[in-house]
Amino acid sequence: MSPEKAVEMKSITKTFGSVAANSSVNLEVCRGEVLSLLGENGSGKTTLMNILAGIYFPDSGHICVGGDEVTIRSPKDAIELGIGMVHQHFKLVDNLTAAENIVLGLKEKGRLDRRKISAKVRALSERYGFNINPDRKIYDMSVSEKQTVEIIKVLYRGASILILDEPTAVLTIQETEKLFKILRSMRDDGKSIIIITHKLHEVLAISDRVSVLRKGENAGTVNTADATVQSLTEMMVGRAVSLNIDRPEPVNPTPRLIVKNLSCIDDEGVTVLDTIDFTANSGEILGIAGISGNGQKELLEGIAGLYPLSPGSSVLYYPEESGEATELVGKRPMQIRRLGVALSFVPEDRLGMGLVGSMDLADNMLLRSYEKGKLGFADRKEPRKLAETVVEQLAVATPGISTPVSRLSGGNVQKVLVGREISSAPKVLMTAYAVRGLDINTSYTIYALLNEQKKKGVAVIYVGEDLDVLLELCDRILVLCGGRVSAVVDGRK
């Protein structure tokens, strides 16, 4: 007896201008299974799931839920059909609490009982092992906490068909394992789960079947038991791909950034970083390892002038040519730039801090160079050329450079941000989870770009969560634990 089909999507087509995001795509998921949806960035995965979740309406095609053909014109329709989606880009209201966001849009009898809602959210958190304060404002939360709120929001609604778009992108290994335990339990209860992820080892660990999209079309569906990382990569890309990271030897490494006694305290009086010391050398990639939330974010933001550091902290920048070192502590990003310090930063929150979602690609490039205009007018020619270059070199899937960044897939947003920061010819390049949300082929492109910067004598600081990548890519690795340096190890040993 064949398993009951929970969802069938037949010949789904969706275009945006001249770009066909989905072209006659077929997809099905059964009751009591986990289906992984794979594909390169811009292959149409999120668009297809947004159609199922009621965000987009297809140009053509049919959707069946529980064997009955349905029309999903809005997220409300999807929720009523038992379909819930956790989006890669947060759908939260910053000035509301976690609990208020979780119940936003739900019809409750009588007046809104905030205590009752908070208690229910706490019960859900304890049941599934999440750590979240339901009364805390969203704007006070880390990226990881915001993602947790999104997951709890779907669980609160009791959906029987869950769509998770890159749910583990901002979770620690332990949190990911807890989430997978939850998903397996839900699968055993007969719920259907569709998970979009670029982490192929997670696909092999959690899913029953894998469907692959390539350039908006079906590339095939296989049983996970019959798949390997190499076979899935080749299905995604359409050709054989080498999964080896090049690591050239550093040439004449010299100190470019010397950090001493760097400490900082958060708004609640907790010491986030405690007397951090390290040196970032030119022509070298320094990896930062550690479980997410151990101070990586504050460390890079502190160096970049975006997070207040405690008295006694020191960050000395040494120019390439002979000259005196520049102290960066106590200076804002604009002051650092005006001092001639060639520092670029790819932040963890790409749309919240790195780019402006409502602005197009060209204008986001302009954010780096608007001061170069004359007579009060910004020079838009160079940013447009730069946007076109980034789109071409990094294969950004977009209808054009006039497209708002918020309309791009998460991976393509990351490509735009990384491309912009590298194009500024930095002497120090700091990246926080530069390949988070990127497909495996694009990830290796980013690794190659970082190695190119290394060869040019740039001091690269790479914060990553994949230990295998850190060991293959980095020359030295600094390990953070509880806001302190546990060790600095040689990446080659």
CSV table of C-alpha atoms in Angstrom, one decimal:
chain,number,residue,atom,x,y,z
A,1,MET,CA,0.0,0.0,0.0
A,2,SER,CA,1.5,3.3,-1.1
A,3,PRO,CA,1.7,6.1,1.5
A,4,GLU,CA,-1.0,8.8,1.6
A,5,LYS,CA,0.0,12.0,-0.2
A,6,ALA,CA,-0.3,15.1,1.9
A,7,VAL,CA,0.6,17.6,-0.8
A,8,GLU,CA,0.8,17.4,-4.6
A,9,MET,CA,2.1,20.3,-6.7
A,10,LYS,CA,1.5,19.7,-10.4
A,11,SER,CA,3.1,21.6,-13.3
A,12,ILE,CA,3.7,24.7,-11.2
A,13,THR,CA,5.0,27.7,-13.2
A,14,LYS,CA,5.9,31.1,-11.8
A,15,THR,CA,7.7,34.0,-13.5
A,16,PHE,CA,9.0,37.3,-12.4
A,17,GLY,CA,9.4,39.5,-15.4
A,18,SER,CA,11.7,37.6,-17.8
A,19,VAL,CA,12.9,35.2,-15.1
A,20,ALA,CA,11.2,31.9,-14.8
A,21,ALA,CA,11.5,31.0,-11.1
A,22,ASN,CA,9.5,27.7,-11.5
A,23,SER,CA,8.8,26.0,-14.8
A,24,SER,CA,6.3,23.1,-14.8
A,25,VAL,CA,7.6,21.8,-11.4
A,26,ASN,CA,6.1,18.7,-9.8
A,27,LEU,CA,6.4,18.0,-6.1
A,28,GLU,CA,4.8,15.7,-3.7
A,29,VAL,CA,5.2,14.9,0.0
A,30,CYS,CA,3.5,12.1,1.9
A,31,ARG,CA,2.0,11.8,5.3
A,32,GLY,CA,4.6,11.0,7.9
A,33,GLU,CA,7.8,11.9,5.9
A,34,VAL,CA,10.5,14.5,5.8
A,35,LEU,CA,11.2,15.7,2.3
A,36,SER,CA,14.3,17.8,1.6
A,37,LEU,CA,14.2,20.3,-1.2
A,38,LEU,CA,17.6,21.0,-2.7
A,39,GLY,CA,18.9,23.3,-5.4
A,40,GLU,CA,21.4,26.1,-6.0
A,41,ASN,CA,20.6,29.6,-4.9
A,42,GLY,CA,18.0,31.0,-7.2
A,43,SER,CA,16.8,27.6,-8.4
A,44,GLY,CA,13.3,28.3,-7.3
A,45,LYS,CA,13.0,26.4,-4.1
A,46,THR,CA,11.8,29.2,-1.9
A,47,THR,CA,9.4,30.5,-4.6
A,48,LEU,CA,7.8,27.1,-4.9
A,49,MET,CA,7.3,26.9,-1.1
A,50,ASN,CA,6.0,30.5,-1.0
A,51,ILE,CA,3.4,29.3,-3.5
A,52,LEU,CA,2.4,26.5,-1.2
A,53,ALA,CA,2.3,28.9,1.8
A,54,GLY,CA,0.2,31.4,0.0
A,55,ILE,CA,2.8,34.1,-0.4
A,56,TYR,CA,2.7,33.9,-4.2
A,57,PHE,CA,0.0,32.7,-6.6
A,58,PRO,CA,1.2,30.5,-9.5
A,59,ASP,CA,0.9,31.5,-13.1
A,60,SER,CA,-0.3,28.0,-13.8
A,61,GLY,CA,-0.5,24.6,-12.2
A,62,HIS,CA,-2.5,22.7,-9.6
A,63,ILE,CA,-2.2,22.0,-5.9
A,64,CYS,CA,-3.8,19.2,-4.0
A,65,VAL,CA,-3.9,18.8,-0.2
A,66,GLY,CA,-5.1,15.5,1.2
A,67,GLY,CA,-6.1,14.4,-2.3
A,68,ASP,CA,-8.4,17.4,-2.9
A,69,GLU,CA,-7.5,20.2,-5.3
A,70,VAL,CA,-7.3,23.5,-3.5
A,71,THR,CA,-6.7,27.2,-4.3
A,72,ILE,CA,-4.3,29.0,-2.0
A,73,ARG,CA,-4.5,32.7,-2.4
A,74,SER,CA,-3.1,33.9,0.9
A,75,PRO,CA,-1.2,32.7,4.0
A,76,LYS,CA,-4.6,32.5,5.7
A,77,ASP,CA,-5.8,30.0,3.2
A,78,ALA,CA,-2.6,27.9,3.8
A,79,ILE,CA,-3.0,28.0,7.6
A,80,GLU,CA,-6.6,26.8,7.3
A,81,LEU,CA,-5.3,23.9,5.3
A,82,GLY,CA,-2.8,23.1,8.0
A,83,ILE,CA,0.2,24.5,6.1
A,84,GLY,CA,2.8,26.5,8.1
A,85,MET,CA,6.1,28.0,6.8
A,86,VAL,CA,9.2,29.2,8.7
A,87,HIS,CA,10.8,31.7,6.4
A,88,GLN,CA,14.5,32.2,5.9
A,89,HIS,CA,14.0,36.0,6.2
A,90,PHE,CA,12.2,36.8,9.4
A,91,LYS,CA,8.6,37.9,9.3
A,92,LEU,CA,8.6,39.6,12.7
A,93,VAL,CA,7.6,43.0,14.1
A,94,ASP,CA,10.6,44.3,15.9
A,95,ASN,CA,8.8,46.4,18.5
A,96,LEU,CA,6.5,43.6,19.6
A,97,THR,CA,7.5,40.8,22.1
A,98,ALA,CA,8.1,37.2,21.1
A,99,ALA,CA,4.7,36.1,22.4
A,100,GLU,CA,2.9,39.0,20.6
A,101,ASN,CA,4.6,38.0,17.3
A,102,ILE,CA,3.7,34.4,17.8
A,103,VAL,CA,-0.1,35.1,18.1
A,104,LEU,CA,-0.1,37.9,15.6
A,105,GLY,CA,-2.9,37.3,13.1
A,106,LEU,CA,-4.7,34.7,15.2
A,107,LYS,CA,-8.3,35.2,16.3
A,108,GLU,CA,-8.6,34.8,20.0
A,109,LYS,CA,-11.9,35.0,21.9
A,110,GLY,CA,-12.3,38.0,24.1
A,111,ARG,CA,-9.4,40.4,25.1
A,112,LEU,CA,-5.8,39.4,24.4
A,113,ASP,CA,-4.5,37.6,27.6
A,114,ARG,CA,-0.8,38.2,27.4
A,115,ARG,CA,-0.1,36.2,30.5
A,116,LYS,CA,-1.9,33.2,29.1
A,117,ILE,CA,-0.1,33.5,25.8
A,118,SER,CA,3.3,33.8,27.4
A,119,ALA,CA,2.6,30.8,29.6
A,120,LYS,CA,1.7,28.7,26.5
A,121,VAL,CA,4.8,29.9,24.7
A,122,ARG,CA,6.9,29.0,27.7
A,123,ALA,CA,5.3,25.5,27.8
A,124,LEU,CA,6.1,25.0,24.1
A,125,SER,CA,9.6,26.2,24.6
A,126,GLU,CA,10.1,23.7,27.5
A,127,ARG,CA,8.5,20.9,25.6
A,128,TYR,CA,10.7,21.3,22.6
A,129,GLY,CA,13.9,22.4,24.3
A,130,PHE,CA,14.0,26.0,23.0
A,131,ASN,CA,15.3,28.8,25.2
A,132,ILE,CA,13.3,31.9,24.6
A,133,ASN,CA,11.8,34.7,26.7
A,134,PRO,CA,8.3,35.3,25.4
A,135,ASP,CA,8.2,38.8,26.9
A,136,ARG,CA,11.4,40.0,25.3
A,137,LYS,CA,11.2,42.5,22.4
A,138,ILE,CA,12.3,41.2,19.0
A,139,TYR,CA,14.7,44.1,18.5
A,140,ASP,CA,16.6,43.0,21.6
A,141,MET,CA,17.1,39.4,20.3
A,142,SER,CA,20.0,37.8,18.4
A,143,VAL,CA,19.5,36.3,15.0
A,144,SER,CA,19.4,32.8,16.6
A,145,GLU,CA,16.6,33.9,19.0
A,146,LYS,CA,14.6,35.5,16.2
A,147,GLN,CA,14.8,32.2,14.2
A,148,THR,CA,13.6,30.3,17.3
A,149,VAL,CA,10.6,32.6,17.5
A,150,GLU,CA,9.7,31.9,13.9
A,151,ILE,CA,9.9,28.1,14.6
A,152,ILE,CA,7.7,28.4,17.7
A,153,LYS,CA,5.2,30.5,15.8
A,154,VAL,CA,4.5,27.7,13.4
A,155,LEU,CA,4.4,25.1,16.2
A,156,TYR,CA,1.9,27.3,18.1
A,157,ARG,CA,-0.5,27.2,15.2
A,158,GLY,CA,-0.3,23.4,15.1
A,159,ALA,CA,0.3,22.9,11.4
A,160,SER,CA,0.3,19.4,10.1
A,161,ILE,CA,2.3,20.3,7.0
A,162,LEU,CA,5.5,22.3,7.9
A,163,ILE,CA,7.8,24.1,5.5
A,164,LEU,CA,11.1,25.0,7.0
A,165,ASP,CA,13.3,27.3,4.9
A,166,GLU,CA,16.9,27.0,6.1
A,167,PRO,CA,15.8,26.4,9.7
A,168,THR,CA,19.2,25.4,11.0
A,169,ALA,CA,21.2,28.3,9.4
A,170,VAL,CA,21.4,30.2,12.7
A,171,LEU,CA,21.2,27.3,15.1
A,172,THR,CA,24.1,25.6,17.0
A,173,ILE,CA,24.9,22.0,16.6
A,174,GLN,CA,23.1,21.2,19.8
A,175,GLU,CA,20.0,23.2,18.8
A,176,THR,CA,20.0,21.5,15.4
A,177,GLU,CA,20.0,18.1,17.0
A,178,LYS,CA,17.1,19.1,19.2
A,179,LEU,CA,15.2,20.4,16.2
A,180,PHE,CA,15.8,17.2,14.3
A,181,LYS,CA,14.5,15.2,17.3
A,182,ILE,CA,11.4,17.3,17.2
A,183,LEU,CA,11.0,16.8,13.4
A,184,ARG,CA,11.3,13.1,13.8
A,185,SER,CA,8.7,13.0,16.5
A,186,MET,CA,6.3,15.0,14.4
A,187,ARG,CA,7.0,12.8,11.4
A,188,ASP,CA,6.2,9.7,13.6
A,189,ASP,CA,2.9,11.4,14.5
A,190,GLY,CA,2.0,11.5,10.8
A,191,LYS,CA,2.9,15.1,10.0
A,192,SER,CA,4.6,16.1,6.7
A,193,ILE,CA,7.7,18.2,6.7
A,194,ILE,CA,9.4,19.9,3.8
A,195,ILE,CA,12.9,21.3,4.7
A,196,ILE,CA,15.0,23.5,2.5
A,197,THR,CA,18.7,23.4,3.4
A,198,HIS,CA,22.0,23.6,1.8
A,199,LYS,CA,23.7,21.5,4.4
A,200,LEU,CA,23.9,18.2,2.6
A,201,HIS,CA,24.9,16.2,5.8
A,202,GLU,CA,21.7,17.4,7.3
A,203,VAL,CA,19.7,16.2,4.3
A,204,LEU,CA,21.2,12.8,4.7
A,205,ALA,CA,20.6,12.8,8.5
A,206,ILE,CA,16.9,14.0,8.6
A,207,SER,CA,15.1,13.3,5.3
A,208,ASP,CA,13.3,10.3,3.8
A,209,ARG,CA,13.4,11.6,0.3
A,210,VAL,CA,15.2,14.4,-1.6
A,211,SER,CA,13.8,16.5,-4.5
A,212,VAL,CA,16.2,18.6,-6.4
A,213,LEU,CA,15.5,21.7,-8.5
A,214,ARG,CA,17.9,23.1,-11.1
A,215,LYS,CA,17.3,26.4,-12.8
A,216,GLY,CA,13.6,26.3,-11.9
A,217,GLU,CA,12.9,22.8,-13.2
A,218,ASN,CA,12.8,19.3,-11.7
A,219,ALA,CA,16.2,17.6,-11.6
A,220,GLY,CA,14.9,14.5,-9.9
A,221,THR,CA,13.7,12.9,-6.7
A,222,VAL,CA,15.7,10.2,-4.9
A,223,ASN,CA,15.4,8.2,-1.7
A,224,THR,CA,17.9,9.6,0.9
A,225,ALA,CA,19.2,6.1,1.6
A,226,ASP,CA,20.4,5.9,-2.0
A,227,ALA,CA,22.1,9.4,-2.0
A,228,THR,CA,25.5,10.8,-1.2
A,229,VAL,CA,26.9,14.3,-0.8
A,230,GLN,CA,28.7,13.9,-4.2
A,231,SER,CA,25.6,12.6,-6.0
A,232,LEU,CA,23.3,15.3,-4.6
A,233,THR,CA,25.8,18.0,-5.5
A,234,GLU,CA,26.0,16.8,-9.1
A,235,MET,CA,22.2,16.7,-9.3
A,236,MET,CA,22.0,20.3,-8.1
A,237,VAL,CA,24.8,21.7,-10.4
A,238,GLY,CA,24.3,19.4,-13.4
A,239,ARG,CA,27.9,18.4,-13.6
A,240,ALA,CA,30.7,16.9,-11.6
A,241,VAL,CA,32.0,19.3,-8.8
A,242,SER,CA,35.3,19.1,-6.9
A,243,LEU,CA,34.6,19.4,-3.2
A,244,ASN,CA,38.2,20.3,-2.2
A,245,ILE,CA,39.2,23.7,-0.7
A,246,ASP,CA,42.5,25.2,-1.8
A,247,ARG,CA,44.7,26.5,0.9
A,248,PRO,CA,47.8,28.4,-0.4
A,249,GLU,CA,50.7,29.0,2.0
A,250,PRO,CA,50.8,32.5,3.5
A,251,VAL,CA,53.5,34.7,1.9
A,252,ASN,CA,55.4,37.1,4.2
A,253,PRO,CA,52.6,37.3,6.8
A,254,THR,CA,52.9,40.5,8.9
A,255,PRO,CA,50.6,41.9,11.6
A,256,ARG,CA,47.7,43.9,10.2
A,257,LEU,CA,45.4,43.9,13.3
A,258,ILE,CA,46.5,43.4,16.9
A,259,VAL,CA,43.8,42.9,19.4
A,260,LYS,CA,44.6,43.2,23.1
A,261,ASN,CA,42.4,43.0,26.3
A,262,LEU,CA,39.2,43.3,24.2
A,263,SER,CA,36.2,43.1,26.5
A,264,CYS,CA,32.6,44.1,26.3
A,265,ILE,CA,29.5,43.9,28.4
A,266,ASP,CA,25.9,43.7,27.0
A,267,ASP,CA,22.9,45.8,28.1
A,268,GLU,CA,22.0,43.3,30.9
A,269,GLY,CA,25.5,43.7,32.5
A,270,VAL,CA,26.7,40.3,31.3
A,271,THR,CA,30.4,40.0,30.1
A,272,VAL,CA,30.1,38.9,26.5
A,273,LEU,CA,33.9,39.0,25.7
A,274,ASP,CA,36.6,38.8,28.4
A,275,THR,CA,40.2,40.0,27.6
A,276,ILE,CA,40.5,38.7,24.1
A,277,ASP,CA,44.0,38.8,22.6
A,278,PHE,CA,45.0,37.8,19.0
A,279,THR,CA,46.8,39.0,15.9
A,280,ALA,CA,45.4,38.9,12.4
A,281,ASN,CA,48.2,38.7,9.8
A,282,SER,CA,48.3,39.9,6.2
A,283,GLY,CA,48.1,37.1,3.6
A,284,GLU,CA,46.4,34.7,6.2
A,285,ILE,CA,43.0,33.5,7.0
A,286,LEU,CA,42.3,33.5,10.7
A,287,GLY,CA,39.3,31.3,11.6
A,288,ILE,CA,37.0,32.0,14.6
A,289,ALA,CA,35.5,28.8,15.9
A,290,GLY,CA,33.0,28.2,18.7
A,291,ILE,CA,29.3,27.5,19.3
A,292,SER,CA,27.1,30.4,18.1
A,293,GLY,CA,26.5,33.0,20.8
A,294,ASN,CA,29.9,32.8,22.4
A,295,GLY,CA,30.9,36.4,21.4
A,296,GLN,CA,31.7,36.0,17.7
A,297,LYS,CA,29.1,38.6,16.7
A,298,GLU,CA,30.3,41.1,19.3
A,299,LEU,CA,33.9,40.5,18.5
A,300,LEU,CA,33.6,41.5,14.8
A,301,GLU,CA,31.2,44.3,15.5
A,302,GLY,CA,33.5,45.7,18.2
A,303,ILE,CA,36.4,45.8,15.8
A,304,ALA,CA,34.3,47.4,13.2
A,305,GLY,CA,33.1,50.2,15.6
A,306,LEU,CA,29.5,48.9,15.8
A,307,TYR,CA,29.6,47.6,19.4
A,308,PRO,CA,30.8,49.5,22.5
A,309,LEU,CA,33.9,48.0,24.0
A,310,SER,CA,35.0,48.2,27.6
A,311,PRO,CA,37.8,50.6,28.8
A,312,GLY,CA,41.2,49.2,28.3
A,313,SER,CA,40.3,47.3,25.1
A,314,SER,CA,42.7,47.9,22.2
A,315,VAL,CA,42.5,47.2,18.4
A,316,LEU,CA,45.5,48.4,16.5
A,317,TYR,CA,45.4,48.6,12.7
A,318,TYR,CA,48.8,48.5,11.0
A,319,PRO,CA,48.9,50.0,7.5
A,320,GLU,CA,50.5,48.1,4.6
A,321,GLU,CA,53.1,50.8,4.2
A,322,SER,CA,55.4,51.9,7.0
A,323,GLY,CA,53.6,54.1,9.4
A,324,GLU,CA,52.1,54.4,12.8
A,325,ALA,CA,49.4,52.1,14.0
A,326,THR,CA,45.8,53.4,14.3
A,327,GLU,CA,43.7,52.7,17.4
A,328,LEU,CA,40.2,51.7,16.3
A,329,VAL,CA,38.5,51.4,19.7
A,330,GLY,CA,36.2,54.4,20.4
A,331,LYS,CA,35.7,55.2,16.8
A,332,ARG,CA,32.6,54.8,14.7
A,333,PRO,CA,32.7,53.1,11.2
A,334,MET,CA,32.7,56.4,9.4
A,335,GLN,CA,35.6,57.7,11.5
A,336,ILE,CA,37.5,54.5,10.8
A,337,ARG,CA,37.0,54.9,7.1
A,338,ARG,CA,38.0,58.5,7.1
A,339,LEU,CA,41.3,57.6,8.8
A,340,GLY,CA,42.1,55.5,5.7
A,341,VAL,CA,41.6,52.2,7.4
A,342,ALA,CA,40.8,49.7,4.7
A,343,LEU,CA,38.4,47.4,6.6
A,344,SER,CA,35.4,45.5,5.2
A,345,PHE,CA,32.8,43.6,7.3
A,346,VAL,CA,30.3,41.0,6.2
A,347,PRO,CA,27.9,40.9,9.2
A,348,GLU,CA,25.8,38.0,10.4
A,349,ASP,CA,22.5,39.8,9.8
A,350,ARG,CA,22.8,40.5,6.1
A,351,LEU,CA,19.5,42.3,5.6
A,352,GLY,CA,19.3,43.8,9.1
A,353,MET,CA,22.8,45.3,9.1
A,354,GLY,CA,24.6,44.6,5.8
A,355,LEU,CA,22.1,45.7,3.2
A,356,VAL,CA,18.9,47.7,2.8
A,357,GLY,CA,16.2,45.4,1.6
A,358,SER,CA,14.0,48.0,0.0
A,359,MET,CA,16.9,49.4,-2.1
A,360,ASP,CA,18.1,47.9,-5.3
A,361,LEU,CA,21.5,46.3,-6.0
A,362,ALA,CA,23.0,49.5,-7.4
A,363,ASP,CA,21.9,51.6,-4.5
A,364,ASN,CA,23.2,49.1,-2.0
A,365,MET,CA,26.6,49.3,-3.7
A,366,LEU,CA,26.3,53.1,-3.4
A,367,LEU,CA,26.2,52.8,0.4
A,368,ARG,CA,30.0,52.2,0.2
A,369,SER,CA,30.8,55.2,-2.0
A,370,TYR,CA,28.1,57.9,-1.7
A,371,GLU,CA,30.6,60.3,-0.1
A,372,LYS,CA,32.6,60.4,-3.4
A,373,GLY,CA,30.0,62.5,-5.2
A,374,LYS,CA,30.4,66.1,-6.1
A,375,LEU,CA,28.4,69.2,-5.2
A,376,GLY,CA,26.1,67.2,-3.0
A,377,PHE,CA,25.2,64.7,-5.7
A,378,ALA,CA,26.0,61.0,-5.5
A,379,ASP,CA,27.9,59.3,-8.4
A,380,ARG,CA,25.6,56.5,-9.5
A,381,LYS,CA,27.6,55.3,-12.5
A,382,GLU,CA,30.3,53.4,-10.6
A,383,PRO,CA,27.9,51.7,-8.2
A,384,ARG,CA,25.8,50.5,-11.2
A,385,LYS,CA,29.0,49.1,-12.9
A,386,LEU,CA,30.0,47.4,-9.6
A,387,ALA,CA,26.5,45.9,-9.3
A,388,GLU,CA,26.7,44.5,-12.8
A,389,THR,CA,30.2,43.1,-12.1
A,390,VAL,CA,29.0,41.4,-8.9
A,391,VAL,CA,26.0,39.9,-10.6
A,392,GLU,CA,28.1,38.5,-13.4
A,393,GLN,CA,31.1,37.2,-11.4
A,394,LEU,CA,29.0,35.6,-8.6
A,395,ALA,CA,26.1,34.5,-10.8
A,396,VAL,CA,23.5,36.4,-8.8
A,397,ALA,CA,20.0,35.3,-9.9
A,398,THR,CA,18.1,38.5,-10.4
A,399,PRO,CA,15.9,40.1,-13.1
A,400,GLY,CA,18.3,43.1,-13.0
A,401,ILE,CA,20.3,45.5,-10.9
A,402,SER,CA,17.2,47.6,-10.3
A,403,THR,CA,15.5,44.8,-8.4
A,404,PRO,CA,15.1,45.4,-4.6
A,405,VAL,CA,17.5,43.2,-2.6
A,406,SER,CA,14.6,41.9,-0.5
A,407,ARG,CA,13.2,40.2,-3.5
A,408,LEU,CA,16.3,38.0,-4.0
A,409,SER,CA,16.8,34.6,-2.4
A,410,GLY,CA,18.8,34.4,0.7
A,411,GLY,CA,21.9,33.0,-1.0
A,412,ASN,CA,21.8,35.7,-3.7
A,413,VAL,CA,21.5,38.4,-1.0
A,414,GLN,CA,24.7,37.0,0.6
A,415,LYS,CA,26.5,37.1,-2.8
A,416,VAL,CA,25.6,40.8,-3.2
A,417,LEU,CA,26.9,41.6,0.3
A,418,VAL,CA,30.2,39.6,0.0
A,419,GLY,CA,30.8,41.0,-3.5
A,420,ARG,CA,30.3,44.6,-2.4
A,421,GLU,CA,32.7,44.2,0.6
A,422,ILE,CA,35.4,42.5,-1.4
A,423,SER,CA,35.2,45.1,-4.2
A,424,SER,CA,36.3,47.8,-1.8
A,425,ALA,CA,39.9,46.5,-1.8
A,426,PRO,CA,40.2,45.9,1.9
A,427,LYS,CA,43.3,45.2,3.9
A,428,VAL,CA,41.3,43.5,6.6
A,429,LEU,CA,38.2,41.5,5.6
A,430,MET,CA,36.0,40.2,8.4
A,431,THR,CA,33.2,37.8,7.6
A,432,ALA,CA,30.5,36.4,9.9
A,433,TYR,CA,29.1,33.1,8.5
A,434,ALA,CA,29.8,34.2,4.9
A,435,VAL,CA,28.4,31.0,3.4
A,436,ARG,CA,25.3,30.6,5.7
A,437,GLY,CA,22.4,29.8,3.4
A,438,LEU,CA,24.5,29.3,0.3
A,439,ASP,CA,24.4,26.2,-1.8
A,440,ILE,CA,27.5,24.0,-1.8
A,441,ASN,CA,28.7,25.2,-5.2
A,442,THR,CA,28.4,28.9,-4.3
A,443,SER,CA,30.0,28.2,-0.9
A,444,TYR,CA,33.1,26.9,-2.7
A,445,THR,CA,33.1,30.0,-4.9
A,446,ILE,CA,33.2,32.2,-1.7
A,447,TYR,CA,36.0,30.1,-0.3
A,448,ALA,CA,37.9,30.7,-3.6
A,449,LEU,CA,37.2,34.5,-3.3
A,450,LEU,CA,38.6,34.5,0.3
A,451,ASN,CA,41.7,32.7,-0.9
A,452,GLU,CA,42.1,35.3,-3.6
A,453,GLN,CA,42.0,38.1,-1.0
A,454,LYS,CA,44.6,36.1,1.1
A,455,LYS,CA,46.9,36.0,-1.9
A,456,LYS,CA,46.6,39.8,-2.3
A,457,GLY,CA,47.9,40.2,1.2
A,458,VAL,CA,44.6,40.8,2.9
A,459,ALA,CA,44.1,39.7,6.5
A,460,VAL,CA,41.0,37.6,6.4
A,461,ILE,CA,39.0,36.9,9.6
A,462,TYR,CA,36.5,34.1,9.0
A,463,VAL,CA,33.8,33.2,11.5
A,464,GLY,CA,32.3,29.8,10.6
A,465,GLU,CA,30.2,27.1,12.1
A,466,ASP,CA,31.5,24.1,10.0
A,467,LEU,CA,34.6,22.7,11.7
A,468,ASP,CA,35.6,20.7,8.6
A,469,VAL,CA,35.6,23.9,6.5
A,470,LEU,CA,37.6,25.8,9.2
A,471,LEU,CA,40.2,23.1,9.2
A,472,GLU,CA,40.5,23.0,5.4
A,473,LEU,CA,40.3,26.8,4.8
A,474,CYS,CA,42.1,28.6,7.6
A,475,ASP,CA,45.8,29.0,8.5
A,476,ARG,CA,45.1,29.5,12.2
A,477,ILE,CA,41.9,29.0,14.2
A,478,LEU,CA,41.0,30.9,17.3
A,479,VAL,CA,38.5,29.0,19.5
A,480,LEU,CA,36.0,31.0,21.5
A,481,CYS,CA,34.2,29.6,24.5
A,482,GLY,CA,32.1,31.6,26.9
A,483,GLY,CA,33.5,34.9,25.6
A,484,ARG,CA,37.2,33.8,26.2
A,485,VAL,CA,39.9,32.5,24.0
A,486,SER,CA,40.3,28.8,24.7
A,487,ALA,CA,43.2,28.3,22.2
A,488,VAL,CA,44.7,29.4,18.9
A,489,VAL,CA,45.6,26.4,16.8
A,490,ASP,CA,47.4,25.7,13.5
A,491,GLY,CA,44.8,24.8,10.9
A,492,ARG,CA,47.2,22.5,9.2
A,493,LYS,CA,47.8,20.2,12.2
